Coordinates of C-alpha atoms in Angstrom, one line a residue:
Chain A
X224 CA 14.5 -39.2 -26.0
X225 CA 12.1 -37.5 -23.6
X226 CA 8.6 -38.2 -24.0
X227 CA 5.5 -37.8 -22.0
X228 CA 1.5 -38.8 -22.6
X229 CA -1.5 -37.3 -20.8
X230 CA -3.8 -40.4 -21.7
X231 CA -7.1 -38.6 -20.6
X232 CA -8.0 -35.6 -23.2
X233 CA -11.3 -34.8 -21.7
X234 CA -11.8 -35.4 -18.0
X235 CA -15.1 -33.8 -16.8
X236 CA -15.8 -33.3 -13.2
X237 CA -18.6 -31.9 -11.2
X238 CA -17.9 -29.1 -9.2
X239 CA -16.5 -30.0 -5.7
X240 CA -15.3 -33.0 -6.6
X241 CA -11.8 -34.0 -6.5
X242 CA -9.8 -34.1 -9.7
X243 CA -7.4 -36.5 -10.7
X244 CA -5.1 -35.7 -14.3
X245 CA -2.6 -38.5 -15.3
X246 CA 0.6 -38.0 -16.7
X247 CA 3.1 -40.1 -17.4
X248 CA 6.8 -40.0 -18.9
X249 CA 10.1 -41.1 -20.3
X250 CA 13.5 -40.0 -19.3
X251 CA 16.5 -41.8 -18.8
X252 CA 17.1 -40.2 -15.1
X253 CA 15.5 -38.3 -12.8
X254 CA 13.7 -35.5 -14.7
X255 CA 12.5 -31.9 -14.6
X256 CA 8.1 -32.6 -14.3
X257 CA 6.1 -29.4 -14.6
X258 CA 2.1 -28.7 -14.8
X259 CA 1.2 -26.0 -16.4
X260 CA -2.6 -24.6 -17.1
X261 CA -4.4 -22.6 -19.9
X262 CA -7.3 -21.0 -19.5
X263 CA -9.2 -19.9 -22.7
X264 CA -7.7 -17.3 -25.0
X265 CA -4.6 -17.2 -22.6
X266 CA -1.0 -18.6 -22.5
X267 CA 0.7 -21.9 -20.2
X268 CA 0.9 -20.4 -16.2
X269 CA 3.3 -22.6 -14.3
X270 CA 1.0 -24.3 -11.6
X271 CA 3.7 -26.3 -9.8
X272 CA 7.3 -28.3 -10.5
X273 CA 9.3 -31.2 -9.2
X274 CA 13.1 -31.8 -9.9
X275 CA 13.9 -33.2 -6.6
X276 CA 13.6 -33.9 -2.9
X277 CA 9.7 -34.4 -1.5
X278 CA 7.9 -36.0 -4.0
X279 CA 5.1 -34.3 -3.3
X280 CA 5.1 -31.1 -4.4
X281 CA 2.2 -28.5 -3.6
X282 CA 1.5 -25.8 -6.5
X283 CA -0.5 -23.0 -7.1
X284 CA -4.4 -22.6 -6.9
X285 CA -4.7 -25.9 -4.5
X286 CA -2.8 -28.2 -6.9
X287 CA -0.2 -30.8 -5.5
X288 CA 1.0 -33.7 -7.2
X289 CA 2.9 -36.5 -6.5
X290 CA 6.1 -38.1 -8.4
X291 CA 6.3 -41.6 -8.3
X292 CA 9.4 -43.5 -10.0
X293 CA 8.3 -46.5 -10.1
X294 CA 5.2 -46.1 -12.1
X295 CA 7.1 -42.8 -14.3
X296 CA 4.1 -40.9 -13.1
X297 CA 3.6 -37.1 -12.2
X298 CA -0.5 -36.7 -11.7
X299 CA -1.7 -33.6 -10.8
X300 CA -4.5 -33.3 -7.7
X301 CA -7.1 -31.3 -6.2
X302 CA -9.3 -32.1 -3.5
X303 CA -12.2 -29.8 -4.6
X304 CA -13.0 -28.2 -8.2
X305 CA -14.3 -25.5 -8.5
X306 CA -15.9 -23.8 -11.8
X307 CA -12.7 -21.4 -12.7
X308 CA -10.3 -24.0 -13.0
X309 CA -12.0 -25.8 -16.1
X310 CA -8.7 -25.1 -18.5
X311 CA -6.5 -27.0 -20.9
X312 CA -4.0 -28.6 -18.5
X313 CA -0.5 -29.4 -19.6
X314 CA 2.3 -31.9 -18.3
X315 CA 6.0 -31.2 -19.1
X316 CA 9.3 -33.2 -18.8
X317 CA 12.5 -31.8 -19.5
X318 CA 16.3 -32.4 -18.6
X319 CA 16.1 -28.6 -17.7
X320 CA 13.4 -26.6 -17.8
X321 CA 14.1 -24.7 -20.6
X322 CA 14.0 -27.5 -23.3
X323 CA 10.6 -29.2 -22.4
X324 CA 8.5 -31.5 -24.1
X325 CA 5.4 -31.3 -23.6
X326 CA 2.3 -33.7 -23.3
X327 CA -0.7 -33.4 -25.2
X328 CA -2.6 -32.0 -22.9
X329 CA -6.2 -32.5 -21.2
X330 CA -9.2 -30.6 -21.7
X331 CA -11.0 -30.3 -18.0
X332 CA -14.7 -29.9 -17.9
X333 CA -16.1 -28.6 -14.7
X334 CA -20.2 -29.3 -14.1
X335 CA -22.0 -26.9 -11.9
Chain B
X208 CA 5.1 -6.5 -13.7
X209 CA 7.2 -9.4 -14.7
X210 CA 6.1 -10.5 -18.4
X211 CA 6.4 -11.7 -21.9
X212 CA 5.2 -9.8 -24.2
X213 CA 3.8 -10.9 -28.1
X214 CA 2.9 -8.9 -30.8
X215 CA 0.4 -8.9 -32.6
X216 CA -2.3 -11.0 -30.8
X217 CA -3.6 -11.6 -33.6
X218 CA -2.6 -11.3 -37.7
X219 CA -3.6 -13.0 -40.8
X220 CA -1.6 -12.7 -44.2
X221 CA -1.4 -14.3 -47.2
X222 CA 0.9 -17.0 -48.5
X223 CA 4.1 -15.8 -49.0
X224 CA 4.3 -12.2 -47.7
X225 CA 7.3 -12.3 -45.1
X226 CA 6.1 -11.5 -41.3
X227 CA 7.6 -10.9 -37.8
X228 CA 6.0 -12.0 -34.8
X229 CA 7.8 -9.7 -31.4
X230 CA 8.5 -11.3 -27.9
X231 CA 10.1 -9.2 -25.4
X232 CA 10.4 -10.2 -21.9
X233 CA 11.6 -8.1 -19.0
X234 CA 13.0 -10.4 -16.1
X235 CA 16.3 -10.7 -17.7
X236 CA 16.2 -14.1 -19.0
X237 CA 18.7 -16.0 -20.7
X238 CA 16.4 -18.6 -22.4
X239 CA 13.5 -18.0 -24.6
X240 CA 11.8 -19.9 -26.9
X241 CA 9.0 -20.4 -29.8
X242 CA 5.8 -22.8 -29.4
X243 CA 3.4 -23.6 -32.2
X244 CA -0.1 -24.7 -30.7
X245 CA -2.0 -26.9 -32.9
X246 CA -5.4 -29.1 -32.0
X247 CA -4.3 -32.4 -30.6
X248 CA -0.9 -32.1 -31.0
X249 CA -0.6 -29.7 -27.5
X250 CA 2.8 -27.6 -27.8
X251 CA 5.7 -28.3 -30.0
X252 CA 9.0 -26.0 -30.0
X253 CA 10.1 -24.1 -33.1
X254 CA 13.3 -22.6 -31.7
X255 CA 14.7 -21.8 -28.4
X256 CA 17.3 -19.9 -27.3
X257 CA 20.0 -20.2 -24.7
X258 CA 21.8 -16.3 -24.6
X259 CA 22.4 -13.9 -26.9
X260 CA 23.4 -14.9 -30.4
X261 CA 22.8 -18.3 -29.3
X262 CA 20.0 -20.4 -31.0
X263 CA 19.3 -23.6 -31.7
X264 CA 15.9 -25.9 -33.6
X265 CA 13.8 -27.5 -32.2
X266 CA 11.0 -30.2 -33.0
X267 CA 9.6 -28.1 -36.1
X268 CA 11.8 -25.4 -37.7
X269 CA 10.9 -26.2 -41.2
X270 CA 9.9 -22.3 -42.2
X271 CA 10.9 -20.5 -39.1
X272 CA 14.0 -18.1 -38.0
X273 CA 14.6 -16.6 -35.0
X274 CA 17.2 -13.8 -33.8
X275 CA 18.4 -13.2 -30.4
X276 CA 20.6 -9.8 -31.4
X277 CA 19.7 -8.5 -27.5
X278 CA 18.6 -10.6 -24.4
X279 CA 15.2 -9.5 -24.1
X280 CA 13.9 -9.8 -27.9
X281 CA 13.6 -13.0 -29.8
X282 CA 11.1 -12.4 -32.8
X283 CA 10.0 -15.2 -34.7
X284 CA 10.7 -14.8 -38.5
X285 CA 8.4 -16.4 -40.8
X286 CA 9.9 -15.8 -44.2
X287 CA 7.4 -17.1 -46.9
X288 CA 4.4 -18.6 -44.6
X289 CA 2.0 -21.1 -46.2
X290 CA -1.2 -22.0 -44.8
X291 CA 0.3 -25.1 -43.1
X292 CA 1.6 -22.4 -40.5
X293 CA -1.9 -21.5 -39.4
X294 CA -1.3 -21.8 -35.6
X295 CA -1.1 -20.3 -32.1
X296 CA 2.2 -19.2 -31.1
X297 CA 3.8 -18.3 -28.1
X298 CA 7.0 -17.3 -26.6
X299 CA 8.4 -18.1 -24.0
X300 CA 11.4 -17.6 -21.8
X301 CA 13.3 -18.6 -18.0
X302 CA 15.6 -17.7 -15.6
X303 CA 17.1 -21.4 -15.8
X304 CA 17.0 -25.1 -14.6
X305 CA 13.8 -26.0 -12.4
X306 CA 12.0 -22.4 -12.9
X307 CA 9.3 -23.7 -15.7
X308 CA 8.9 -20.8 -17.8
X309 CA 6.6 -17.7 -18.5
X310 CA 4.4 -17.8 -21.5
X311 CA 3.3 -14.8 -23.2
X312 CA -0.4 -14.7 -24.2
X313 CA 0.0 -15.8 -27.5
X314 CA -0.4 -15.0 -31.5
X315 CA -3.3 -16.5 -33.6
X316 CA -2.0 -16.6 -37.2
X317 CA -3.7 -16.9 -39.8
X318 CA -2.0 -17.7 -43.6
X319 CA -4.5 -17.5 -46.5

């Protein structure tokens, strides 16, 4: 069975600092990774995706993140925070992307 | 503009009246699906489905129905709700494998 676990739930930054979220999962082969963000009172937007070839992918917003195999690890980057992006932020893994399972999720707090 | 659409935003009832939550999406997607947001527990799927007249459970369908009589509608039928199905839905739907899907903005229930 898929799995995955965001192990941070709050992560609070100061503004212009780079952001680090971890995620990591379980799947049996190479899988469908997704990081998606919610801003208050709104639904999931898609911020980027990896199912193969680079394993860094670049997203929307200034997001990239990086698949790595060998650790089962898709974290979501950003060089430099700024205020709007504190959000709930949301890992996925899938064998397609229409039956997801989704992590936990992680609160970010942005400091002026 | 391509969306999903939920109504209401918001609705609270009373335990046992039978309600309807509507999703409608207009890109011509084949799979939709039904999330239940709860605190620390991130996203979990109710129902999705894959075409029309084709639906399947997910994680938790305990007290849930779906219907997917036409491609763009897939309302979420809650027959007899208790309080335990206080949550904040959305729906969801895709175009296919390695898309990530669009979220509508969600529906805050309330059962009393």
């Amino acid at each position: 069975a898929q799995s995955v676990t965001q192990p941070d739930i709050h992560i609070t930054v100061s503004e212009g600092a780079s952001l680090e979220l971890r995620c990591n999962y379980s799947y049996g082969a190479t899988p469908y990774l997704f990081w998606y963000v919610q801003s208050p009172g709104q639904g999931l937007q898609l911020l980027l995706k990896y199912f193969s070839g680079d394993t860094l992918v670049q997203g929307i917003k200034g997001f990239e993140a990086e698949f790595k195999r060998s650790q089962s690890s898709f974290n979501l980057r950003k060089p430099s925070v700024h205020w709007s992006d504190a959000a709930e932020y949301f890992c996925a893994v899938g064998a397609g992307s229409y039956i997801p399972t989704f992590g936990r999720g992680t609160s970010l707090i942005v400091h002026p | 503009e391509a969306q999903v659409t939920q109504n209401p935003r918001y609705l609270i009832t009373v335990t046992g009246k039978k309600l309807t939550v509507t999703c409608s999406q207009n890109m011509n997607h084949e799979y939709m699906s039904w999330y239940r947001q709860d605190p620390g527990l991130g996203l979990r799927q109710i129902y999705y489905s894959m075409n029309v007249e084709v639906t399947d459970k997910g994680d938790v369908p305990e007290g849930y129905k779906v219907s997917r009589k036409e491609k763009r509608n897939f309302p979420l039928i809650l027959e007899s709700p208790s309080p335990n199905q206080t949550s904040l839905y959305f729906c969801a739907s895709t175009g296919g494998q390695g898309y990530g899907y669009t979220f509508g903005s969600g529906t805050r229930l309330t059962v009393v």
